[in-house]
PDB file of C-alpha atoms in Angstrom:
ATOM      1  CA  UNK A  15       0.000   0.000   0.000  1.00  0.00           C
ATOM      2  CA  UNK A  16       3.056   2.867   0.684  1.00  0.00           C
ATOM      3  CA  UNK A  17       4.212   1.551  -2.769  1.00  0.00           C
ATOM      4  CA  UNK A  18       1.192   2.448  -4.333  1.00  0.00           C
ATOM      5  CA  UNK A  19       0.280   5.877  -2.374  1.00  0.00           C
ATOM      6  CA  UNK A  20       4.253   6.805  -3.758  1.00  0.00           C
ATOM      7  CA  UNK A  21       3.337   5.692  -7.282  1.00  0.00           C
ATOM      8  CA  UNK A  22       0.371   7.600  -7.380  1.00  0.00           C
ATOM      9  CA  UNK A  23       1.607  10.737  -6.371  1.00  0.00           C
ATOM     10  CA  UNK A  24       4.494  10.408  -9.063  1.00  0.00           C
ATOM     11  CA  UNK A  25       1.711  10.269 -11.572  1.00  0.00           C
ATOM     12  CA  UNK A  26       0.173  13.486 -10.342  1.00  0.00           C
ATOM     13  CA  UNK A  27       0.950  16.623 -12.242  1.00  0.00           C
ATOM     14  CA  UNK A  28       0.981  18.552  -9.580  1.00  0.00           C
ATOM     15  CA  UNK A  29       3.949  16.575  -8.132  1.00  0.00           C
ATOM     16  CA  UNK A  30       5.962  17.980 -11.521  1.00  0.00           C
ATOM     17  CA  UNK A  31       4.552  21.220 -10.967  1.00  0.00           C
ATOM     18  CA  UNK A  32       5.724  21.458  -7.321  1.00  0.00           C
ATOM     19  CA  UNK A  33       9.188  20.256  -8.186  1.00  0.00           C
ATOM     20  CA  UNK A  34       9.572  22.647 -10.644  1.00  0.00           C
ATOM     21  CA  UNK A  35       8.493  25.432  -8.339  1.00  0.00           C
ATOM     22  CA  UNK A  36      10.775  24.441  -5.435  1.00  0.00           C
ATOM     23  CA  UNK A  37      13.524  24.341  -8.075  1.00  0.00           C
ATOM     24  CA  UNK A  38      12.548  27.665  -9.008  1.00  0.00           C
ATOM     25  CA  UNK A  39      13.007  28.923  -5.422  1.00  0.00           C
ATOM     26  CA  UNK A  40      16.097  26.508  -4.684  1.00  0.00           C
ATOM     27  CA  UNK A  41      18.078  28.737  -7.489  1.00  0.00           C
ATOM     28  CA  UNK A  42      17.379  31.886  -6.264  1.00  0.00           C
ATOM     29  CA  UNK A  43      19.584  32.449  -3.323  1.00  0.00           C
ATOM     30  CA  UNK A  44      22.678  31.530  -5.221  1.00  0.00           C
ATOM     31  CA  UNK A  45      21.127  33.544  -8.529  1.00  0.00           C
ATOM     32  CA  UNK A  46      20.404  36.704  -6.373  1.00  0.00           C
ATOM     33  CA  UNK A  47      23.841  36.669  -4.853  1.00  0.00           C
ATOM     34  CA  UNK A  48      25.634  36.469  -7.692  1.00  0.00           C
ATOM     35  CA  UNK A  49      23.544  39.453  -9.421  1.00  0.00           C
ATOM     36  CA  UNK A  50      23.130  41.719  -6.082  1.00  0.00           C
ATOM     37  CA  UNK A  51      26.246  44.484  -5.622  1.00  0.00           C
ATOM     38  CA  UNK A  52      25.840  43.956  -1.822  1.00  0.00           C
ATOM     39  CA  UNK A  53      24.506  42.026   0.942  1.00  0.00           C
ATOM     40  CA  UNK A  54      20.724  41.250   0.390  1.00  0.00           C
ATOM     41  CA  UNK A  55      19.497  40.236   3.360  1.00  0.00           C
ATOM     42  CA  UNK A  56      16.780  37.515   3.573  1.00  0.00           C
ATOM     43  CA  UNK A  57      16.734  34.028   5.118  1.00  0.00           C
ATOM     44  CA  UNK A  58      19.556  32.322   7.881  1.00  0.00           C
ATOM     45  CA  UNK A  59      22.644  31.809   5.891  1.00  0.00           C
ATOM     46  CA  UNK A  60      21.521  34.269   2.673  1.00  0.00           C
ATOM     47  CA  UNK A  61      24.213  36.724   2.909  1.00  0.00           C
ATOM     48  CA  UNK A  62      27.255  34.206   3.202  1.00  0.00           C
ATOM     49  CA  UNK A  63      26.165  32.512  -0.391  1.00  0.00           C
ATOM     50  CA  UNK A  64      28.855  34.346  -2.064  1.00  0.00           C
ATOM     51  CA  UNK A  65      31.749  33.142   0.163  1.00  0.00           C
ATOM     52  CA  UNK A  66      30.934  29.409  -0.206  1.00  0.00           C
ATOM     53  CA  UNK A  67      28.185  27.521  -2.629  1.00  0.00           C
ATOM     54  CA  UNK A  68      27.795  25.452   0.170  1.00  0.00           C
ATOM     55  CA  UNK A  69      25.954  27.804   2.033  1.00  0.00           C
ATOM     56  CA  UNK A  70      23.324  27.866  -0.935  1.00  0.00           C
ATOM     57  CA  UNK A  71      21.794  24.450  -0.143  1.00  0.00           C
ATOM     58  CA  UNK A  72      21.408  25.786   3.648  1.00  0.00           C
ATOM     59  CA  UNK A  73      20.045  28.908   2.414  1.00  0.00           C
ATOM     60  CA  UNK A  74      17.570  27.183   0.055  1.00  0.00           C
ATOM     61  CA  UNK A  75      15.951  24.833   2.948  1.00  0.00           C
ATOM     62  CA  UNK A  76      15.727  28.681   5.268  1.00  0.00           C
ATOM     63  CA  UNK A  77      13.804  29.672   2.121  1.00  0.00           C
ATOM     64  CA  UNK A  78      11.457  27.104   2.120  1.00  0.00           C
ATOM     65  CA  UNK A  79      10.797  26.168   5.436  1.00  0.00           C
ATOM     66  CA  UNK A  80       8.438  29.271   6.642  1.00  0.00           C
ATOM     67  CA  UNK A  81       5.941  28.893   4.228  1.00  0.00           C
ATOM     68  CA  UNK A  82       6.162  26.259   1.520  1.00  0.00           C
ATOM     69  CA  UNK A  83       7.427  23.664   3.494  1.00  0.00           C
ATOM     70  CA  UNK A  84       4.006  24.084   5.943  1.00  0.00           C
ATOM     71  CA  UNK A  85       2.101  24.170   2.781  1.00  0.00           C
ATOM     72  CA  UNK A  86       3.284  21.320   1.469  1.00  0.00           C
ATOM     73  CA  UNK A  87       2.597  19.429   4.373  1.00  0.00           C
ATOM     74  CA  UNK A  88      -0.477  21.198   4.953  1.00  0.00           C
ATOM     75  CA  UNK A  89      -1.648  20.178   1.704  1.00  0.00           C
ATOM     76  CA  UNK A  90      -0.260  16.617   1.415  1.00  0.00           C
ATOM     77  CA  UNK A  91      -1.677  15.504   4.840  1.00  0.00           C
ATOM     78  CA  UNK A  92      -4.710  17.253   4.625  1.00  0.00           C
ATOM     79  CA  UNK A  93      -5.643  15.237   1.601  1.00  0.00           C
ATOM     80  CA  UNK A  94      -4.538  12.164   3.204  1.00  0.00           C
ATOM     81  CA  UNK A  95      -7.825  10.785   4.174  1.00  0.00           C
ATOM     82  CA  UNK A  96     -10.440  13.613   3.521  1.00  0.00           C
ATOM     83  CA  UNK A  97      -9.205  12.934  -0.823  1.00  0.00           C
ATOM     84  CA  UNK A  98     -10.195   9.662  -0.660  1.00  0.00           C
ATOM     85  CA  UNK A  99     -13.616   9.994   1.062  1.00  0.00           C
ATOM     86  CA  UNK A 100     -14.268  13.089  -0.894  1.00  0.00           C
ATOM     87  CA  UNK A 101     -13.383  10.752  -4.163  1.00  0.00           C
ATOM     88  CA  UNK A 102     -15.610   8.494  -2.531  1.00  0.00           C
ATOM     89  CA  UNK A 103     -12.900   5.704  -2.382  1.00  0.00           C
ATOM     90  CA  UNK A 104     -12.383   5.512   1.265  1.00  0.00           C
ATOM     91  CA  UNK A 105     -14.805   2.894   1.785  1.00  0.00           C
ATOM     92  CA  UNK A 106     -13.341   0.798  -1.155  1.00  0.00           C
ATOM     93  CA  UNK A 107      -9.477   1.240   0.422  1.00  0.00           C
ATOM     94  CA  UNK A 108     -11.339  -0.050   3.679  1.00  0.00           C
ATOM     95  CA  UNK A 109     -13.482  -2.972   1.825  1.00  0.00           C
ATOM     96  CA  UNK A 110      -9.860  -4.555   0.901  1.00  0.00           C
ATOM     97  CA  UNK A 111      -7.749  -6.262   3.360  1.00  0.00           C
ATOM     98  CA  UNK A 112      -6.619  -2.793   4.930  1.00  0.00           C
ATOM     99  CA  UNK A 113      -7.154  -2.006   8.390  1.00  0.00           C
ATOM    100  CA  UNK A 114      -7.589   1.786   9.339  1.00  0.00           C
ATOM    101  CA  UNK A 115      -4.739   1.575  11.726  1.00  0.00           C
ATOM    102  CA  UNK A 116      -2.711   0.200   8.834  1.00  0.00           C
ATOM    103  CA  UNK A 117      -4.379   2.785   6.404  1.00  0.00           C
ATOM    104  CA  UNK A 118      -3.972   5.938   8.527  1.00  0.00           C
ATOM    105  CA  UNK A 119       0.165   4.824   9.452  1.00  0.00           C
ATOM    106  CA  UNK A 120       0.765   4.344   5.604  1.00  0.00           C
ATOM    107  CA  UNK A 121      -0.911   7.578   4.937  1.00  0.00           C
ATOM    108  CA  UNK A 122       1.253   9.358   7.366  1.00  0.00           C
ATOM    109  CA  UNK A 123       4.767   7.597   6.202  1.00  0.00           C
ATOM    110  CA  UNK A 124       3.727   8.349   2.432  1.00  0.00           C
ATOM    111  CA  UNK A 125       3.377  12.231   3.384  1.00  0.00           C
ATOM    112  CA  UNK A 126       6.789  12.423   5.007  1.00  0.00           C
ATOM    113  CA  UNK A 127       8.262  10.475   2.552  1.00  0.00           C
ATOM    114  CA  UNK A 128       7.064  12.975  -0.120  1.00  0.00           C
ATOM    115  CA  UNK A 129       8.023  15.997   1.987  1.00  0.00           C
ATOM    116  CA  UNK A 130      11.686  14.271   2.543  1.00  0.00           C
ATOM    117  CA  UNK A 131      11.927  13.882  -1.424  1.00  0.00           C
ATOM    118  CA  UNK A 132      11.035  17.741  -1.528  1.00  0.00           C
ATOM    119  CA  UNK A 133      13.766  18.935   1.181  1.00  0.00           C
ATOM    120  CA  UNK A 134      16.308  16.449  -0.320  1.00  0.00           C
ATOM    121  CA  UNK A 135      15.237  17.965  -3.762  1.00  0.00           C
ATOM    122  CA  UNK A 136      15.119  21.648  -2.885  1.00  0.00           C
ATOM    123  CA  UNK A 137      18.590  20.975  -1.198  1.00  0.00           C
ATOM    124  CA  UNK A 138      20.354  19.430  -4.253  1.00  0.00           C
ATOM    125  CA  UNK A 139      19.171  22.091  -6.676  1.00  0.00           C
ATOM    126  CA  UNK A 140      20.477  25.024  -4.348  1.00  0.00           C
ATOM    127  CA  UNK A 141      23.912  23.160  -3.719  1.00  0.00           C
ATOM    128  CA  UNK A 142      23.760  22.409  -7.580  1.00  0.00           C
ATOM    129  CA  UNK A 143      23.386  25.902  -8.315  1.00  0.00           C
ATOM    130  CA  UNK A 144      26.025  27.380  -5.528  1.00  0.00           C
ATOM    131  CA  UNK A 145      28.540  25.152  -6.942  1.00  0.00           C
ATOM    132  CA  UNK A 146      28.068  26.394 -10.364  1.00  0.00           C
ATOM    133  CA  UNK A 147      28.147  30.110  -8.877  1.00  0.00           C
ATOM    134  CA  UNK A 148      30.681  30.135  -6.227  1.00  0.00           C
ATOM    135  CA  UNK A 149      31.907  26.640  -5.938  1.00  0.00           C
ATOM    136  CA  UNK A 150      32.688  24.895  -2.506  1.00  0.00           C
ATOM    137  CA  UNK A 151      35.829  25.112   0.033  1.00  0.00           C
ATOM    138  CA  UNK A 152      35.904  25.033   3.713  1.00  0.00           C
ATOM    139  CA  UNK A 153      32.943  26.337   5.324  1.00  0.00           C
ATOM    140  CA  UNK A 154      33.078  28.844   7.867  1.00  0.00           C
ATOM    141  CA  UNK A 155      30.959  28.227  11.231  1.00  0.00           C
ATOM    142  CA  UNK A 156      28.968  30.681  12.936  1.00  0.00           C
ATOM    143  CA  UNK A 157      31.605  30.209  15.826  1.00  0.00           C
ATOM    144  CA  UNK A 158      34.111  31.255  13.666  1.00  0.00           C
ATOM    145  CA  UNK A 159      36.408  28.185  12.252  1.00  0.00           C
ATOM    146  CA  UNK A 160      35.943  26.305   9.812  1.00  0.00           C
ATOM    147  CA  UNK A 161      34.912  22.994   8.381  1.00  0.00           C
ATOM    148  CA  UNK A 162      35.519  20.850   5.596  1.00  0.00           C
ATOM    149  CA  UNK A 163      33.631  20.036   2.648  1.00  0.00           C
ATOM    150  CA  UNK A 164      32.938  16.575   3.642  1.00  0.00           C
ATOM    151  CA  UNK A 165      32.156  17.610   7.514  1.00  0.00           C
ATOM    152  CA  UNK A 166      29.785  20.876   5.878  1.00  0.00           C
ATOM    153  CA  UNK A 167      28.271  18.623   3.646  1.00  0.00           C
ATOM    154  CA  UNK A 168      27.290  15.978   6.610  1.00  0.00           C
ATOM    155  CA  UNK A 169      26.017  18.246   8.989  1.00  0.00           C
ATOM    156  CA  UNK A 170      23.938  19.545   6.151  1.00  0.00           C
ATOM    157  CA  UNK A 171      22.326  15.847   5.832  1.00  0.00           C
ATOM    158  CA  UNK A 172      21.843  16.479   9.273  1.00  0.00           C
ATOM    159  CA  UNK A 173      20.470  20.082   8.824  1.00  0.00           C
ATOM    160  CA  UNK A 174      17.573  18.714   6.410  1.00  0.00           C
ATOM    161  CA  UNK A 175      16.920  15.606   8.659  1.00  0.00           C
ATOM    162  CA  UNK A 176      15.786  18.201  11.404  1.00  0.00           C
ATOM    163  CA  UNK A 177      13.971  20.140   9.166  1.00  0.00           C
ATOM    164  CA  UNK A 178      11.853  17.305   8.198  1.00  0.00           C
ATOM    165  CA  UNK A 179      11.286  16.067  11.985  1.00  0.00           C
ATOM    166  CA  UNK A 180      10.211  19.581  12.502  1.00  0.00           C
ATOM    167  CA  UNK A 181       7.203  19.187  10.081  1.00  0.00           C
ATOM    168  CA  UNK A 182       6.618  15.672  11.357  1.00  0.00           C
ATOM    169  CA  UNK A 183       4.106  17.009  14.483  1.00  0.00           C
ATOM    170  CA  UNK A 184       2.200  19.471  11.851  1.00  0.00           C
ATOM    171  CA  UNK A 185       2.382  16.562   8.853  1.00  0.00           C
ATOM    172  CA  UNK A 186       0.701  14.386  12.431  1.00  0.00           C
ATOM    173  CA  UNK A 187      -2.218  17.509  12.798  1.00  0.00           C
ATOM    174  CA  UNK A 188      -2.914  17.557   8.847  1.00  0.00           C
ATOM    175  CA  UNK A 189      -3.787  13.739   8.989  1.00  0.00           C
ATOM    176  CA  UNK A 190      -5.742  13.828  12.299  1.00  0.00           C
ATOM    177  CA  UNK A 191      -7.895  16.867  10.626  1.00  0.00           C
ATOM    178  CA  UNK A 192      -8.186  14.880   7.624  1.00  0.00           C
ATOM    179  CA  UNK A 193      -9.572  12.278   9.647  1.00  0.00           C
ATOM    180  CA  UNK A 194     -12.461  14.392  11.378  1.00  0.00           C
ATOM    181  CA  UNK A 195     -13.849  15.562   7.438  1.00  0.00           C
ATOM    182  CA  UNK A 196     -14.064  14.441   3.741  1.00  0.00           C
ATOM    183  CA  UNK A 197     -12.701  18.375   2.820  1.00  0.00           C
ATOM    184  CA  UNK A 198      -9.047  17.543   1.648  1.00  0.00           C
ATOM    185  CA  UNK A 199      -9.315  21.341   1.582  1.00  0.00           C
ATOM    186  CA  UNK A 200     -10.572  22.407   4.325  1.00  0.00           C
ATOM    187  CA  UNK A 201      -8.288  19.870   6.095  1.00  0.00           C
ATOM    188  CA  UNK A 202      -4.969  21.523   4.463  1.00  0.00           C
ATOM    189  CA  UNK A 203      -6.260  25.281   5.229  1.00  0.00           C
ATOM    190  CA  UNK A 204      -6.991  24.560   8.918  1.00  0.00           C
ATOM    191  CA  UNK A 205      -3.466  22.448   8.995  1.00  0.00           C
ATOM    192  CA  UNK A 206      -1.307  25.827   7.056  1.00  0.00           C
ATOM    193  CA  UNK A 207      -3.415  27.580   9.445  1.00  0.00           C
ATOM    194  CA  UNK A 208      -1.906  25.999  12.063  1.00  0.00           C
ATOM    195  CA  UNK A 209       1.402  26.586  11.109  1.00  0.00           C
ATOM    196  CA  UNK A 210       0.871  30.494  10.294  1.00  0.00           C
ATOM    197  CA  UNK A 211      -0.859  31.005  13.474  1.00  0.00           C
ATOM    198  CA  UNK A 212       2.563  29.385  15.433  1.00  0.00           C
ATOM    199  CA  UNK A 213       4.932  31.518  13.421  1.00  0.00           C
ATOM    200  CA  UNK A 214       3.102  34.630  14.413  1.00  0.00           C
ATOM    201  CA  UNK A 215       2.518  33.410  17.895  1.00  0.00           C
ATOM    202  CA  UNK A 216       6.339  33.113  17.760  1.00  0.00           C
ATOM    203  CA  UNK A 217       6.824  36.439  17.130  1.00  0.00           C
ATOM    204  CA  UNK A 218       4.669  38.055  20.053  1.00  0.00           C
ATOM    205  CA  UNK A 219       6.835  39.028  23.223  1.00  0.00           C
ATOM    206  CA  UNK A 220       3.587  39.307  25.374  1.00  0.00           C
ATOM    207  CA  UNK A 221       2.667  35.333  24.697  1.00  0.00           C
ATOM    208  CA  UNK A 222       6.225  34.612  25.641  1.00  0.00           C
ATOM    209  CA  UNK A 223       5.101  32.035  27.930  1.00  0.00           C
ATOM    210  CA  UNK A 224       3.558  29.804  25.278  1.00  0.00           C
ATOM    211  CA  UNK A 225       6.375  29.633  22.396  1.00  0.00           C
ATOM    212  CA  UNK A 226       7.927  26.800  24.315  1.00  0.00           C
ATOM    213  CA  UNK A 227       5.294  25.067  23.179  1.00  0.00           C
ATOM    214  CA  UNK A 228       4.760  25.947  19.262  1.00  0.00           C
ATOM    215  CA  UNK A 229       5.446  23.708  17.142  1.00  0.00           C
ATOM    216  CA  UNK A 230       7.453  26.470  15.136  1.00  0.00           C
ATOM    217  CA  UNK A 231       9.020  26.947  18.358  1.00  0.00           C
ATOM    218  CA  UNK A 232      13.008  25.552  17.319  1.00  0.00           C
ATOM    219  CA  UNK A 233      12.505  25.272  13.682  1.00  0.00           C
ATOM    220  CA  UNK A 234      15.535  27.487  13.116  1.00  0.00           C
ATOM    221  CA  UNK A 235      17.574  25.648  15.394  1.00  0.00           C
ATOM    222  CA  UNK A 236      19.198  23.813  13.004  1.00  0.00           C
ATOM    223  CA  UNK A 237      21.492  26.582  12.403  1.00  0.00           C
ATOM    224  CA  UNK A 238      23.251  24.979  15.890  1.00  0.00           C
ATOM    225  CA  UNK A 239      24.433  22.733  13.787  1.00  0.00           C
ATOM    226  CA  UNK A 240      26.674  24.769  12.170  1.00  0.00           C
ATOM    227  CA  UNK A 241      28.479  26.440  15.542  1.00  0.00           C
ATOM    228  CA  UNK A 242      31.762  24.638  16.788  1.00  0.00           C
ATOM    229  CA  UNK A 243      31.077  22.964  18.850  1.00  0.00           C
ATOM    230  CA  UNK A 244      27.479  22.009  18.182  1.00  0.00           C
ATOM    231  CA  UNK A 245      25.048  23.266  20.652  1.00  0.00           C
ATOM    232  CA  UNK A 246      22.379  20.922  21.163  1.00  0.00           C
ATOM    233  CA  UNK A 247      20.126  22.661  23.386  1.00  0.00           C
ATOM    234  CA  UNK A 248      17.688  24.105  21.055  1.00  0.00           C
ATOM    235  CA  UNK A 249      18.269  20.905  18.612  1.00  0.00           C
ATOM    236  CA  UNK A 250      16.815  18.296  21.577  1.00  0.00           C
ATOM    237  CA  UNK A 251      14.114  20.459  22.676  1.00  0.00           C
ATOM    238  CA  UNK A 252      12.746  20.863  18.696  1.00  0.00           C
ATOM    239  CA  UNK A 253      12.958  17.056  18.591  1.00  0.00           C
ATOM    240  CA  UNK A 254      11.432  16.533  21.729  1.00  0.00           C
ATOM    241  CA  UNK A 255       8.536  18.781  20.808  1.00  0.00           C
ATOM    242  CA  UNK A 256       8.439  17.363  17.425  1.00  0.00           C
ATOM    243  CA  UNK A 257       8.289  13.829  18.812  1.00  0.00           C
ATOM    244  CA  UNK A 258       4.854  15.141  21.384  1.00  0.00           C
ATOM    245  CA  UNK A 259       2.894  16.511  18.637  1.00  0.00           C
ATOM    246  CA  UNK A 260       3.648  13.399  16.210  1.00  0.00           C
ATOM    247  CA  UNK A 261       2.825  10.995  18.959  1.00  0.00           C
ATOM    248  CA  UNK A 262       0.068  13.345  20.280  1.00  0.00           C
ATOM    249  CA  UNK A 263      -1.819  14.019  17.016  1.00  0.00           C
ATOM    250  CA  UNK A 264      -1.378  10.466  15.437  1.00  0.00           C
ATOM    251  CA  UNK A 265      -2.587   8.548  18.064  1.00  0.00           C
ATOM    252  CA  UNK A 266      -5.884  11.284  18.138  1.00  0.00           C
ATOM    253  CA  UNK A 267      -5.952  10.590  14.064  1.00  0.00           C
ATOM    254  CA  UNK A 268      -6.300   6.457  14.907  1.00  0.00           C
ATOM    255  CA  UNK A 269      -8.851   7.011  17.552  1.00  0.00           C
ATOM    256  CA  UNK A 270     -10.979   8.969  15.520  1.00  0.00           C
ATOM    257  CA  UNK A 271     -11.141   7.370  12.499  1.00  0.00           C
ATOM    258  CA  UNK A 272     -11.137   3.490  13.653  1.00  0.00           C
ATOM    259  CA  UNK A 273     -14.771   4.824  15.567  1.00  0.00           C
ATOM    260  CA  UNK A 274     -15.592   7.069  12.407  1.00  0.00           C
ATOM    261  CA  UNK A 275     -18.656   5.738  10.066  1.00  0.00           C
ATOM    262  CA  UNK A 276     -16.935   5.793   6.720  1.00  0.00           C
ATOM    263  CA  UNK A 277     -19.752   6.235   3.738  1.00  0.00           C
ATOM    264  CA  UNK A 278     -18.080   7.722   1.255  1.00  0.00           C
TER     265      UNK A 278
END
């Protein structure tokens, strides 16, 4: 069944469309740098493009992740179950040897595998294009020294690992809402919505109490990764709070839809 929810989505235009587009936005840090006369601003790692192409991958995945990496997942999970009941083949899926514990799992593993193909993706084009640009050497840390290629490149693997844990909770509260209507769309707005709503939350001084617990909270805390020595502080709480929601909001998604009358 994860075979076939992967082979369907490759045969979705949309899939080519939202490659393309991710591409598209993948380029631009390493494009902008090379055309701007002077620092542009923008994203974690933006400005330090022109030193080292390496920095282009990391700036790609800052570029993403505030708002088309949440609608991504917003839109993949959301559609999750809610598509096939508002296709009407929810009931068929459920007719077949499939239980809805198995059904709901595979669902959830077939939207992080798609977003992990995107990050991996929107990664490769941006190193791609920094290469071509500004090639790669030693990369400076944020602490000041330096690391090499091979070391940059891992703890970049490691930089887009965290990035896609960090989605994992919200891709968790896509399929749960999914679960609770047969509006795919509906479903993805309230699960963006979700994700907006965080971000801004995260940007209020007089909620400080709450941001602990955003999901958004440590999205950017991958940048740690890139200090010498690492500092795992922020990197272990963003997991940990990752991990809740996931575990929260799947287990809610499996309650609710092994009790839910499926008609459609």
């Amino acid at each position: 069944m994860f075979g076939v929810e992967l082979l369907k989505s490759l045969h979705r235009p949309r899939t080519y469309v939202l490659g393309a587009c991710l591409a598209a936005v993948a380029v631009l840090p390493a494009v902008l740098q090379a055309t701007a006369s002077g620092g542009a601003g923008g994203p974690p790692f933006f400005d330090l493009v022109r030193h080292n192409g390496l920095f282009a991958g990391l700036a790609a995945m800052a570029l993403i992740q505030p708002f088309f990496l949440p609608l991504g997942t917003g839109l993949l999970s959301g559609e999750a179950v809610a598509g096939e009941a508002s296709a009407g083949t929810l009931r068929y899926l459920l007719v077949r040897p499939v239980g809805r514990v198995r059904l709901v799992v595979t669902k959830y593993l077939a939207v992080m595998t798609e977003l992990g193909a995107s990050v991996l993706w929107v990664t490769l084009v941006g190193l791609t294009a920094g290469l071509i640009a500004f090639g790669f050497g030693p990369l400076p840390t944020l602490s000041g020294s330096t690391l090499s290629v091979g070391a940059a490149l891992m703890r970049t693997v490691g930089a887009m690992a965290y990035i896609l844990i960090g989605v994992a909770g919200l891709a968790a509260i896509g399929v749960f809402l999914s679960t609770l209507t047969d509006s795919g769309i509906g479903a993805a707005v309230a699960t963006v919505s979700v994700a907006i709503a965080s971000q801004i939350l995260g940007g209020i001084s007089a909620v400080r109490a709450i941001h602990p617990y955003l999901i958004s909270d440590q999205w950017l805390a991958y940048a740690d990764l890139f200090r010498t020595p690492v500092v795992w502080d922020g990197i272990a709480r963003g997991l940990l709070l990752a991990a809740v929601y996931t575990a929260l909001f799947l287990a809610a998604a499996l309650i609710v839809f092994t009790r839910k009358d499926v008609t459609s």
